[in-house]
Amino acid sequence: MTIYDEIGGAEAVSAAVERFYERVLADPELAPYFEGVDVARLKGHQRLFIAVAIGGPERYVGRSMGEAHARLNIAPAHFDLVVGRLVDTLTALGVPAATIDTIGGALAPLKAEIAPDGEALAS
C-alpha cells in the first residue's frame, strides 16, 4: 500500500492541498510569492505533484521544480516555511508522523532546485 492509498487517495490529497494553501496564503512572508498567480491552477499542479510523490497513480509531466520556481528567487528560509506549513496541515488532518516524515524526506532534496540560495522577496 502506498502513502497515497494510506491517507485516502485523491480526496485526501485535495483536502490537504486546500488547507495547505489556506495556511501559505495567510502567511505574510509567503503570500507575496503568490501575487498575480492563478492559485486554482497552482492547486491543480500541487495536487498532481503530491499525488505522484506519495505513490498515486497519476503521472507528473510538468516542468522540473527548478524551472517552475526559477523566476521566484525563493529564499531557502521560505522553502522551509512552506514545508512547515505542509507539515502543520498534514498534522492537523491526522496524518501519522511516520508518513509526514516520509513526505518530508521526499521534499528535502527539492530545496536545492527550488531555493538555490534565492533572495527573499522584499516585504
PDB file of C-alpha atoms in Angstrom:
ATOM      1  CA  MET A   1       0.000   0.000   0.000  1.00  0.00           C
ATOM      2  CA  THR A   2       1.358   3.438  -0.951  1.00  0.00           C
ATOM      3  CA  ILE A   3       1.207   6.578   1.170  1.00  0.00           C
ATOM      4  CA  TYR A   4      -1.337   7.862  -1.356  1.00  0.00           C
ATOM      5  CA  ASP A   5      -3.630   4.918  -0.555  1.00  0.00           C
ATOM      6  CA  GLU A   6      -2.847   5.060   3.158  1.00  0.00           C
ATOM      7  CA  ILE A   7      -4.013   8.668   3.539  1.00  0.00           C
ATOM      8  CA  GLY A   8      -7.172   8.293   1.446  1.00  0.00           C
ATOM      9  CA  GLY A   9      -6.196   8.871  -2.182  1.00  0.00           C
ATOM     10  CA  ALA A  10      -7.260  11.788  -4.367  1.00  0.00           C
ATOM     11  CA  GLU A  11      -9.877  13.080  -1.926  1.00  0.00           C
ATOM     12  CA  ALA A  12      -7.354  13.327   0.900  1.00  0.00           C
ATOM     13  CA  VAL A  13      -4.719  14.938  -1.320  1.00  0.00           C
ATOM     14  CA  SER A  14      -7.266  17.511  -2.496  1.00  0.00           C
ATOM     15  CA  ALA A  15      -8.288  18.352   1.077  1.00  0.00           C
ATOM     16  CA  ALA A  16      -4.660  18.650   2.123  1.00  0.00           C
ATOM     17  CA  VAL A  17      -3.833  20.984  -0.780  1.00  0.00           C
ATOM     18  CA  GLU A  18      -6.804  23.239   0.009  1.00  0.00           C
ATOM     19  CA  ARG A  19      -5.856  23.548   3.673  1.00  0.00           C
ATOM     20  CA  PHE A  20      -2.172  23.892   2.836  1.00  0.00           C
ATOM     21  CA  TYR A  21      -2.813  26.890   0.577  1.00  0.00           C
ATOM     22  CA  GLU A  22      -5.032  28.491   3.212  1.00  0.00           C
ATOM     23  CA  ARG A  23      -2.020  28.429   5.525  1.00  0.00           C
ATOM     24  CA  VAL A  24       0.518  29.514   2.916  1.00  0.00           C
ATOM     25  CA  LEU A  25      -1.564  32.388   1.553  1.00  0.00           C
ATOM     26  CA  ALA A  26      -2.259  33.642   5.087  1.00  0.00           C
ATOM     27  CA  ASP A  27       1.463  33.780   5.884  1.00  0.00           C
ATOM     28  CA  PRO A  28       2.745  37.348   5.364  1.00  0.00           C
ATOM     29  CA  GLU A  29       6.222  36.063   4.474  1.00  0.00           C
ATOM     30  CA  LEU A  30       4.932  33.678   1.805  1.00  0.00           C
ATOM     31  CA  ALA A  31       1.900  35.462   0.358  1.00  0.00           C
ATOM     32  CA  PRO A  32       3.961  37.825  -1.853  1.00  0.00           C
ATOM     33  CA  TYR A  33       5.199  34.852  -3.887  1.00  0.00           C
ATOM     34  CA  PHE A  34       1.601  34.234  -4.968  1.00  0.00           C
ATOM     35  CA  GLU A  35       0.617  37.745  -6.052  1.00  0.00           C
ATOM     36  CA  GLY A  36      -0.782  37.615  -9.576  1.00  0.00           C
ATOM     37  CA  VAL A  37      -0.659  33.806  -9.630  1.00  0.00           C
ATOM     38  CA  ASP A  38      -3.614  31.695 -10.776  1.00  0.00           C
ATOM     39  CA  VAL A  39      -3.962  29.883  -7.449  1.00  0.00           C
ATOM     40  CA  ALA A  40      -6.660  27.496  -8.740  1.00  0.00           C
ATOM     41  CA  ARG A  41      -4.293  26.325 -11.476  1.00  0.00           C
ATOM     42  CA  LEU A  42      -1.437  26.128  -8.998  1.00  0.00           C
ATOM     43  CA  LYS A  43      -3.536  23.958  -6.680  1.00  0.00           C
ATOM     44  CA  GLY A  44      -4.142  21.570  -9.575  1.00  0.00           C
ATOM     45  CA  HIS A  45      -0.406  21.263 -10.188  1.00  0.00           C
ATOM     46  CA  GLN A  46       0.196  20.800  -6.462  1.00  0.00           C
ATOM     47  CA  ARG A  47      -2.427  18.048  -6.182  1.00  0.00           C
ATOM     48  CA  LEU A  48      -0.821  16.216  -9.086  1.00  0.00           C
ATOM     49  CA  PHE A  49       2.706  16.691  -7.770  1.00  0.00           C
ATOM     50  CA  ILE A  50       1.842  15.479  -4.270  1.00  0.00           C
ATOM     51  CA  ALA A  51      -0.140  12.518  -5.586  1.00  0.00           C
ATOM     52  CA  VAL A  52       2.786  11.380  -7.707  1.00  0.00           C
ATOM     53  CA  ALA A  53       5.293  11.995  -4.900  1.00  0.00           C
ATOM     54  CA  ILE A  54       3.384   9.751  -2.494  1.00  0.00           C
ATOM     55  CA  GLY A  55       2.664   6.886  -4.865  1.00  0.00           C
ATOM     56  CA  GLY A  56      -0.572   7.862  -6.566  1.00  0.00           C
ATOM     57  CA  PRO A  57      -1.475   6.500  -9.988  1.00  0.00           C
ATOM     58  CA  GLU A  58      -1.044   9.845 -11.752  1.00  0.00           C
ATOM     59  CA  ARG A  59       1.970  10.820 -13.847  1.00  0.00           C
ATOM     60  CA  TYR A  60       3.631  14.212 -13.476  1.00  0.00           C
ATOM     61  CA  VAL A  61       4.764  15.575 -16.823  1.00  0.00           C
ATOM     62  CA  GLY A  62       5.159  19.250 -15.904  1.00  0.00           C
ATOM     63  CA  ARG A  63       8.280  21.365 -15.751  1.00  0.00           C
ATOM     64  CA  SER A  64      11.069  20.486 -13.365  1.00  0.00           C
ATOM     65  CA  MET A  65      10.818  22.060  -9.936  1.00  0.00           C
ATOM     66  CA  GLY A  66      13.808  24.259 -10.755  1.00  0.00           C
ATOM     67  CA  GLU A  67      12.204  25.564 -13.956  1.00  0.00           C
ATOM     68  CA  ALA A  68       8.815  26.106 -12.333  1.00  0.00           C
ATOM     69  CA  HIS A  69      10.258  28.180  -9.482  1.00  0.00           C
ATOM     70  CA  ALA A  70      13.297  29.863 -11.087  1.00  0.00           C
ATOM     71  CA  ARG A  71      11.750  33.301 -11.611  1.00  0.00           C
ATOM     72  CA  LEU A  72      10.574  33.473  -7.986  1.00  0.00           C
ATOM     73  CA  ASN A  73      14.017  33.640  -6.349  1.00  0.00           C
ATOM     74  CA  ILE A  74      12.730  31.695  -3.373  1.00  0.00           C
ATOM     75  CA  ALA A  75      14.792  32.099  -0.238  1.00  0.00           C
ATOM     76  CA  PRO A  76      15.853  28.851   1.438  1.00  0.00           C
ATOM     77  CA  ALA A  77      14.144  30.016   4.653  1.00  0.00           C
ATOM     78  CA  HIS A  78      10.892  30.466   2.728  1.00  0.00           C
ATOM     79  CA  PHE A  79      11.185  26.952   1.303  1.00  0.00           C
ATOM     80  CA  ASP A  80      11.467  25.747   4.896  1.00  0.00           C
ATOM     81  CA  LEU A  81       8.396  27.805   5.868  1.00  0.00           C
ATOM     82  CA  VAL A  82       6.370  26.201   3.069  1.00  0.00           C
ATOM     83  CA  VAL A  83       7.425  22.730   4.171  1.00  0.00           C
ATOM     84  CA  GLY A  84       6.493  23.699   7.733  1.00  0.00           C
ATOM     85  CA  ARG A  85       3.031  24.781   6.573  1.00  0.00           C
ATOM     86  CA  LEU A  86       2.644  21.418   4.827  1.00  0.00           C
ATOM     87  CA  VAL A  87       3.684  19.567   7.989  1.00  0.00           C
ATOM     88  CA  ASP A  88       1.210  21.657  10.022  1.00  0.00           C
ATOM     89  CA  THR A  89      -1.539  20.862   7.518  1.00  0.00           C
ATOM     90  CA  LEU A  90      -0.857  17.133   7.458  1.00  0.00           C
ATOM     91  CA  THR A  91      -0.628  17.017  11.245  1.00  0.00           C
ATOM     92  CA  ALA A  92      -3.974  18.827  11.569  1.00  0.00           C
ATOM     93  CA  LEU A  93      -5.505  16.308   9.165  1.00  0.00           C
ATOM     94  CA  GLY A  94      -4.339  13.418  11.361  1.00  0.00           C
ATOM     95  CA  VAL A  95      -1.698  12.037   9.017  1.00  0.00           C
ATOM     96  CA  PRO A  96       0.639   9.768  11.023  1.00  0.00           C
ATOM     97  CA  ALA A  97       4.020  11.254  11.940  1.00  0.00           C
ATOM     98  CA  ALA A  98       5.897   8.488  10.106  1.00  0.00           C
ATOM     99  CA  THR A  99       4.013   9.318   6.912  1.00  0.00           C
ATOM    100  CA  ILE A 100       4.745  13.031   7.344  1.00  0.00           C
ATOM    101  CA  ASP A 101       8.431  12.184   7.812  1.00  0.00           C
ATOM    102  CA  THR A 102       8.388  10.168   4.576  1.00  0.00           C
ATOM    103  CA  ILE A 103       6.759  13.054   2.693  1.00  0.00           C
ATOM    104  CA  GLY A 104       9.284  15.488   4.191  1.00  0.00           C
ATOM    105  CA  GLY A 105      12.084  13.184   3.113  1.00  0.00           C
ATOM    106  CA  ALA A 106      10.775  13.289  -0.449  1.00  0.00           C
ATOM    107  CA  LEU A 107      10.649  17.097  -0.390  1.00  0.00           C
ATOM    108  CA  ALA A 108      14.040  17.771   1.204  1.00  0.00           C
ATOM    109  CA  PRO A 109      16.098  17.132  -1.955  1.00  0.00           C
ATOM    110  CA  LEU A 110      13.955  19.644  -3.858  1.00  0.00           C
ATOM    111  CA  LYS A 111      15.237  22.530  -1.741  1.00  0.00           C
ATOM    112  CA  ALA A 112      18.401  22.852  -3.846  1.00  0.00           C
ATOM    113  CA  GLU A 113      16.283  23.095  -7.023  1.00  0.00           C
ATOM    114  CA  ILE A 114      13.533  25.365  -5.721  1.00  0.00           C
ATOM    115  CA  ALA A 115      15.556  27.673  -3.464  1.00  0.00           C
ATOM    116  CA  PRO A 116      19.145  27.662  -4.702  1.00  0.00           C
ATOM    117  CA  ASP A 117      20.312  30.422  -2.387  1.00  0.00           C
ATOM    118  CA  GLY A 118      17.461  32.611  -3.624  1.00  0.00           C
ATOM    119  CA  GLU A 119      16.947  36.139  -2.403  1.00  0.00           C
ATOM    120  CA  ALA A 120      13.922  36.729  -0.185  1.00  0.00           C
ATOM    121  CA  LEU A 121      11.175  38.922  -1.599  1.00  0.00           C
ATOM    122  CA  ALA A 122      11.116  42.394  -0.147  1.00  0.00           C
ATOM    123  CA  SER A 123       8.354  42.675   2.421  1.00  0.00           C
TER     124      SER A 123
END
